[in-house]
mmCIF file of C-alpha atoms in Angstrom:
data_model
loop_
_atom_site.group_PDB
_atom_site.id
_atom_site.type_symbol
_atom_site.label_atom_id
_atom_site.label_comp_id
_atom_site.label_asym_id
_atom_site.label_seq_id
_atom_site.Cartn_x
_atom_site.Cartn_y
_atom_site.Cartn_z
ATOM 1 C CA MET A 1 6.701 34.437 13.389
ATOM 2 C CA THR A 2 7.288 31.379 13.845
ATOM 3 C CA MET A 3 7.425 28.078 11.032
ATOM 4 C CA ASP A 4 4.609 26.662 14.294
ATOM 5 C CA LYS A 5 2.111 29.260 13.519
ATOM 6 C CA PHE A 6 2.730 29.121 9.317
ATOM 7 C CA THR A 7 2.036 24.769 9.361
ATOM 8 C CA LEU A 8 -1.272 25.841 12.220
ATOM 9 C CA ARG A 9 -2.275 27.813 8.826
ATOM 10 C CA ARG A 10 -1.721 26.095 6.567
ATOM 11 C CA TYR A 11 -3.433 23.059 8.432
ATOM 12 C CA VAL A 12 -6.300 24.869 8.914
ATOM 13 C CA LEU A 13 -6.462 26.068 5.415
ATOM 14 C CA PHE A 14 -6.253 22.501 3.712
ATOM 15 C CA LEU A 15 -9.633 21.655 6.350
ATOM 16 C CA ILE A 16 -11.901 25.045 4.789
ATOM 17 C CA SER A 17 -10.654 23.428 1.368
ATOM 18 C CA LEU A 18 -11.772 20.677 2.639
ATOM 19 C CA PHE A 19 -14.722 21.234 3.582
ATOM 20 C CA VAL A 20 -15.208 23.949 0.727
ATOM 21 C CA ASN A 21 -14.557 20.383 -1.809
ATOM 22 C CA SER A 22 -17.325 18.919 0.092
ATOM 23 C CA PHE A 23 -20.156 21.420 -0.636
ATOM 24 C CA GLY A 24 -19.172 21.705 -4.283
ATOM 25 C CA ILE A 25 -18.943 17.670 -4.663
ATOM 26 C CA SER A 26 -22.539 18.273 -2.704
ATOM 27 C CA LEU A 27 -24.038 20.799 -4.798
ATOM 28 C CA ILE A 28 -23.114 19.030 -8.301
ATOM 29 C CA THR A 29 -24.759 16.662 -6.931
ATOM 30 C CA ARG A 30 -27.596 18.292 -5.958
ATOM 31 C CA ALA A 31 -28.388 20.023 -9.131
ATOM 32 C CA LEU A 32 -29.407 16.393 -10.005
ATOM 33 C CA LEU A 33 -27.344 15.848 -13.585
ATOM 34 C CA GLY A 34 -25.017 13.126 -12.435
ATOM 35 C CA THR A 35 -21.718 14.511 -9.415
ATOM 36 C CA SER A 36 -17.765 14.282 -9.782
ATOM 37 C CA PRO A 37 -15.610 11.274 -11.419
ATOM 38 C CA VAL A 38 -14.820 10.342 -8.193
ATOM 39 C CA THR A 39 -17.631 10.186 -6.263
ATOM 40 C CA SER A 40 -19.834 8.607 -8.659
ATOM 41 C CA ILE A 41 -19.399 5.057 -7.724
ATOM 42 C CA THR A 42 -20.629 6.431 -3.864
ATOM 43 C CA TYR A 43 -22.754 8.101 -4.967
ATOM 44 C CA VAL A 44 -24.345 5.197 -6.545
ATOM 45 C CA LEU A 45 -24.239 2.735 -3.724
ATOM 46 C CA SER A 46 -26.458 5.766 -1.557
ATOM 47 C CA MET A 47 -29.220 5.709 -3.903
ATOM 48 C CA PHE A 48 -29.851 1.682 -3.075
ATOM 49 C CA THR A 49 -28.358 1.231 0.367
ATOM 50 C CA GLN A 50 -29.223 2.632 3.676
ATOM 51 C CA LEU A 51 -25.739 4.017 4.009
ATOM 52 C CA SER A 52 -25.600 7.953 3.149
ATOM 53 C CA MET A 53 -22.742 9.355 0.316
ATOM 54 C CA GLY A 54 -20.939 10.498 2.623
ATOM 55 C CA GLN A 55 -20.755 7.472 4.866
ATOM 56 C CA TRP A 56 -20.068 5.346 1.695
ATOM 57 C CA THR A 57 -17.196 8.212 0.564
ATOM 58 C CA ILE A 58 -15.803 6.703 4.113
ATOM 59 C CA ILE A 59 -15.604 2.892 3.150
ATOM 60 C CA VAL A 60 -14.448 3.459 -0.369
ATOM 61 C CA ASN A 61 -11.728 5.593 1.200
ATOM 62 C CA LEU A 62 -10.611 3.696 3.449
ATOM 63 C CA LEU A 63 -10.180 0.889 1.082
ATOM 64 C CA PHE A 64 -8.029 3.344 -1.721
ATOM 65 C CA VAL A 65 -5.595 3.377 1.273
ATOM 66 C CA VAL A 66 -5.479 -0.419 1.727
ATOM 67 C CA ILE A 67 -4.956 -0.608 -1.520
ATOM 68 C CA GLU A 68 -2.280 1.529 -1.635
ATOM 69 C CA LEU A 69 -0.727 0.101 0.845
ATOM 70 C CA ALA A 70 -0.512 -3.496 -1.096
ATOM 71 C CA MET A 71 1.073 -1.425 -4.476
ATOM 72 C CA MET A 72 4.026 0.539 -2.121
ATOM 73 C CA SER A 73 6.733 -0.583 -1.132
ATOM 74 C CA LYS A 74 8.498 -0.312 2.211
ATOM 75 C CA ALA A 75 10.951 1.789 1.355
ATOM 76 C CA ASP A 76 7.925 4.541 0.282
ATOM 77 C CA VAL A 77 5.724 4.215 2.867
ATOM 78 C CA LYS A 78 9.219 4.662 5.183
ATOM 79 C CA ALA A 79 9.266 8.007 3.596
ATOM 80 C CA ASP A 80 5.641 9.062 2.821
ATOM 81 C CA LEU A 81 4.112 7.781 6.414
ATOM 82 C CA ARG A 82 2.600 11.548 7.518
ATOM 83 C CA ALA A 83 1.028 11.583 4.701
ATOM 84 C CA TYR A 84 -0.021 7.977 4.024
ATOM 85 C CA LEU A 85 -1.612 8.106 7.740
ATOM 86 C CA LEU A 86 -2.911 11.266 6.965
ATOM 87 C CA GLN A 87 -5.595 9.979 4.757
ATOM 88 C CA ILE A 88 -7.347 7.779 7.183
ATOM 89 C CA PRO A 89 -8.685 10.979 8.886
ATOM 90 C CA ILE A 90 -9.167 12.937 6.800
ATOM 91 C CA THR A 91 -10.914 10.141 4.655
ATOM 92 C CA PHE A 92 -13.188 10.240 8.428
ATOM 93 C CA CYS A 93 -13.535 14.099 8.021
ATOM 94 C CA PHE A 94 -14.388 14.319 4.123
ATOM 95 C CA GLY A 95 -17.198 11.837 4.911
ATOM 96 C CA TRP A 96 -18.729 13.769 7.324
ATOM 97 C CA PHE A 97 -18.749 17.280 5.946
ATOM 98 C CA ILE A 98 -19.994 15.153 2.360
ATOM 99 C CA ASP A 99 -22.748 14.256 4.408
ATOM 100 C CA MET A 100 -23.208 17.575 6.675
ATOM 101 C CA SER A 101 -22.606 19.336 3.073
ATOM 102 C CA MET A 102 -25.619 17.088 1.604
ATOM 103 C CA PHE A 103 -28.032 18.137 4.757
ATOM 104 C CA ILE A 104 -27.277 21.297 4.420
ATOM 105 C CA LEU A 105 -27.747 21.740 0.992
ATOM 106 C CA GLN A 106 -31.641 19.416 1.207
ATOM 107 C CA TRP A 107 -33.066 22.710 -0.224
ATOM 108 C CA VAL A 108 -31.544 23.348 -3.220
ATOM 109 C CA GLN A 109 -34.715 21.591 -5.433
ATOM 110 C CA PRO A 110 -34.157 22.735 -9.382
ATOM 111 C CA THR A 111 -37.561 22.827 -11.076
ATOM 112 C CA SER A 112 -35.858 23.081 -14.695
ATOM 113 C CA TYR A 113 -33.301 21.792 -16.493
ATOM 114 C CA LEU A 114 -31.826 25.732 -16.830
ATOM 115 C CA SER A 115 -31.850 26.064 -12.848
ATOM 116 C CA ASN A 116 -29.943 22.106 -12.688
ATOM 117 C CA LEU A 117 -26.875 23.033 -15.065
ATOM 118 C CA VAL A 118 -27.220 26.703 -13.216
ATOM 119 C CA TYR A 119 -26.381 24.895 -9.589
ATOM 120 C CA LEU A 120 -23.949 22.611 -12.059
ATOM 121 C CA ALA A 121 -21.728 25.779 -13.232
ATOM 122 C CA ILE A 122 -22.008 26.937 -9.737
ATOM 123 C CA GLY A 123 -20.385 23.440 -7.784
ATOM 124 C CA CYS A 124 -18.548 23.080 -10.219
ATOM 125 C CA MET A 125 -16.952 27.038 -9.540
ATOM 126 C CA VAL A 126 -16.577 25.860 -5.666
ATOM 127 C CA LEU A 127 -15.080 22.443 -6.260
ATOM 128 C CA ALA A 128 -12.392 23.595 -8.233
ATOM 129 C CA SER A 129 -12.081 26.875 -5.675
ATOM 130 C CA ALA A 130 -10.779 23.423 -2.985
ATOM 131 C CA ILE A 131 -8.745 21.709 -5.069
ATOM 132 C CA THR A 132 -6.979 25.036 -5.640
ATOM 133 C CA LEU A 133 -6.913 25.601 -1.716
ATOM 134 C CA GLU A 134 -5.892 22.331 -0.795
ATOM 135 C CA VAL A 135 -2.590 22.780 -3.542
ATOM 136 C CA LYS A 136 -2.421 25.468 -1.846
ATOM 137 C CA ALA A 137 -2.127 24.011 1.362
ATOM 138 C CA ASN A 138 0.335 21.532 0.630
ATOM 139 C CA ILE A 139 -0.211 19.739 3.386
ATOM 140 C CA ALA A 140 -1.876 16.022 2.302
ATOM 141 C CA LEU A 141 -3.486 14.554 -0.652
ATOM 142 C CA LEU A 142 -7.432 12.593 0.179
ATOM 143 C CA ALA A 143 -7.226 9.136 -0.429
ATOM 144 C CA GLY A 144 -8.558 9.081 -4.348
ATOM 145 C CA GLU A 145 -5.962 11.271 -5.779
ATOM 146 C CA TYR A 146 -3.110 9.427 -2.946
ATOM 147 C CA ILE A 147 -4.218 6.301 -5.196
ATOM 148 C CA VAL A 148 -4.153 7.984 -8.466
ATOM 149 C CA ARG A 149 0.224 9.264 -7.781
ATOM 150 C CA THR A 150 0.638 5.533 -6.045
ATOM 151 C CA ILE A 151 -0.110 4.188 -9.141
ATOM 152 C CA SER A 152 1.528 6.275 -11.231
ATOM 153 C CA ARG A 153 3.992 5.918 -10.274
ATOM 154 C CA ARG A 154 4.456 2.454 -9.169
ATOM 155 C CA PHE A 155 3.947 1.751 -13.243
ATOM 156 C CA LYS A 156 5.290 4.576 -13.619
ATOM 157 C CA TRP A 157 2.594 6.044 -15.557
ATOM 158 C CA ASP A 158 1.871 9.577 -16.647
ATOM 159 C CA PHE A 159 -0.288 10.933 -13.454
ATOM 160 C CA GLY A 160 -2.376 13.325 -15.973
ATOM 161 C CA TYR A 161 -3.510 9.656 -18.193
ATOM 162 C CA THR A 162 -3.791 7.859 -14.419
ATOM 163 C CA LYS A 163 -5.861 10.219 -13.323
ATOM 164 C CA LEU A 164 -7.429 10.216 -16.126
ATOM 165 C CA GLY A 165 -8.017 6.882 -16.384
ATOM 166 C CA PHE A 166 -8.778 6.049 -12.801
ATOM 167 C CA ASP A 167 -11.749 8.251 -12.827
ATOM 168 C CA ILE A 168 -13.053 6.465 -16.132
ATOM 169 C CA THR A 169 -12.968 3.679 -14.380
ATOM 170 C CA LEU A 170 -15.109 4.743 -11.625
ATOM 171 C CA VAL A 171 -17.081 5.839 -14.177
ATOM 172 C CA ILE A 172 -18.084 2.413 -15.798
ATOM 173 C CA LEU A 173 -17.880 0.812 -12.254
ATOM 174 C CA SER A 174 -20.509 3.173 -11.143
ATOM 175 C CA ALA A 175 -22.741 2.462 -14.144
ATOM 176 C CA VAL A 176 -22.716 -1.290 -13.891
ATOM 177 C CA THR A 177 -23.497 -1.124 -10.484
ATOM 178 C CA SER A 178 -26.462 1.677 -11.661
ATOM 179 C CA ILE A 179 -27.756 -1.065 -13.921
ATOM 180 C CA ILE A 180 -27.634 -4.222 -11.922
ATOM 181 C CA PHE A 181 -28.741 -3.097 -8.363
ATOM 182 C CA MET A 182 -31.136 0.003 -10.154
ATOM 183 C CA SER A 183 -31.973 -1.701 -12.917
ATOM 184 C CA SER A 184 -30.417 1.378 -15.061
ATOM 185 C CA ILE A 185 -28.131 4.096 -15.098
ATOM 186 C CA ARG A 186 -28.655 6.522 -12.608
ATOM 187 C CA GLY A 187 -26.466 8.767 -10.339
ATOM 188 C CA VAL A 188 -24.128 8.989 -13.708
ATOM 189 C CA ARG A 189 -25.063 11.691 -16.227
ATOM 190 C CA GLU A 190 -23.929 14.724 -18.294
ATOM 191 C CA GLY A 191 -23.033 16.333 -15.251
ATOM 192 C CA THR A 192 -20.623 13.862 -15.091
ATOM 193 C CA LEU A 193 -18.838 14.437 -17.701
ATOM 194 C CA VAL A 194 -18.884 18.182 -17.576
ATOM 195 C CA ALA A 195 -17.424 17.897 -13.578
ATOM 196 C CA ALA A 196 -14.068 15.708 -15.401
ATOM 197 C CA LEU A 197 -13.980 18.377 -18.202
ATOM 198 C CA THR A 198 -14.015 21.588 -16.132
ATOM 199 C CA VAL A 199 -12.598 21.418 -12.828
ATOM 200 C CA GLY A 200 -9.463 20.989 -14.075
ATOM 201 C CA PRO A 201 -9.459 23.970 -15.991
ATOM 202 C CA LEU A 202 -11.419 26.214 -13.344
ATOM 203 C CA GLY A 203 -8.249 25.044 -11.469
ATOM 204 C CA HIS A 204 -5.787 26.342 -13.163
ATOM 205 C CA PHE A 205 -8.038 30.113 -13.567
ATOM 206 C CA LEU A 206 -8.382 30.488 -9.475
ATOM 207 C CA THR A 207 -4.935 29.612 -8.536
ATOM 208 C CA PRO A 208 -3.452 33.180 -9.608
ATOM 209 C CA PHE A 209 -5.959 34.634 -7.408
ATOM 210 C CA CYS A 210 -4.727 32.401 -4.360
ATOM 211 C CA ARG A 211 -1.338 33.848 -4.548
ATOM 212 C CA VAL A 212 -2.971 36.900 -2.013
ATOM 213 C CA LEU A 213 -2.604 33.895 1.064
ATOM 214 C CA ASP A 214 1.046 33.359 0.031
ATOM 215 C CA LYS A 215 2.576 35.384 3.197
ATOM 216 C CA TRP A 216 -0.351 34.077 5.003
#
């Protein structure tokens, strides 16, 4: 077995994790209790424009890529050029996956608050599984994660606190945008908070189960 085959398998696993990620986000969104913090702004923007959630995901994530470059030194870019450039095709792929997942899951139409919660719980579990697979593949980062790492390195802040602050900022921005353009807060609800608090711990819980992929 050559190293090239293992590398190819890691890329395949990352691509799978990307689709599972989009599927989890779409499930959470279809639960109608808000969406995940990192996609809250793209979801809100899609509610009052003609662009889809996936298309806004591409636009916003490409904006993140530009902002990252402004905060990175030439040495940083040179040392991490592959991972930095990979964000661009990954962003387009992720946006397309989100629109495809939203289309596949259009049949999800919860009719009671209990069913809302069930779909939300399943979506959080799926999203946590995707993040676990992404970490296992260890190929690249989504732009929403890469920019957090860039900010934490640039200002020498703790990654965890930077991630929390970044998510809170996106949620606040989403709420303000919603109020300005739709006269009320839409797209940001209790499900957003649930996703923020549960996906991380669920990912830690699922990590040991992914060890079966190590040899593969």
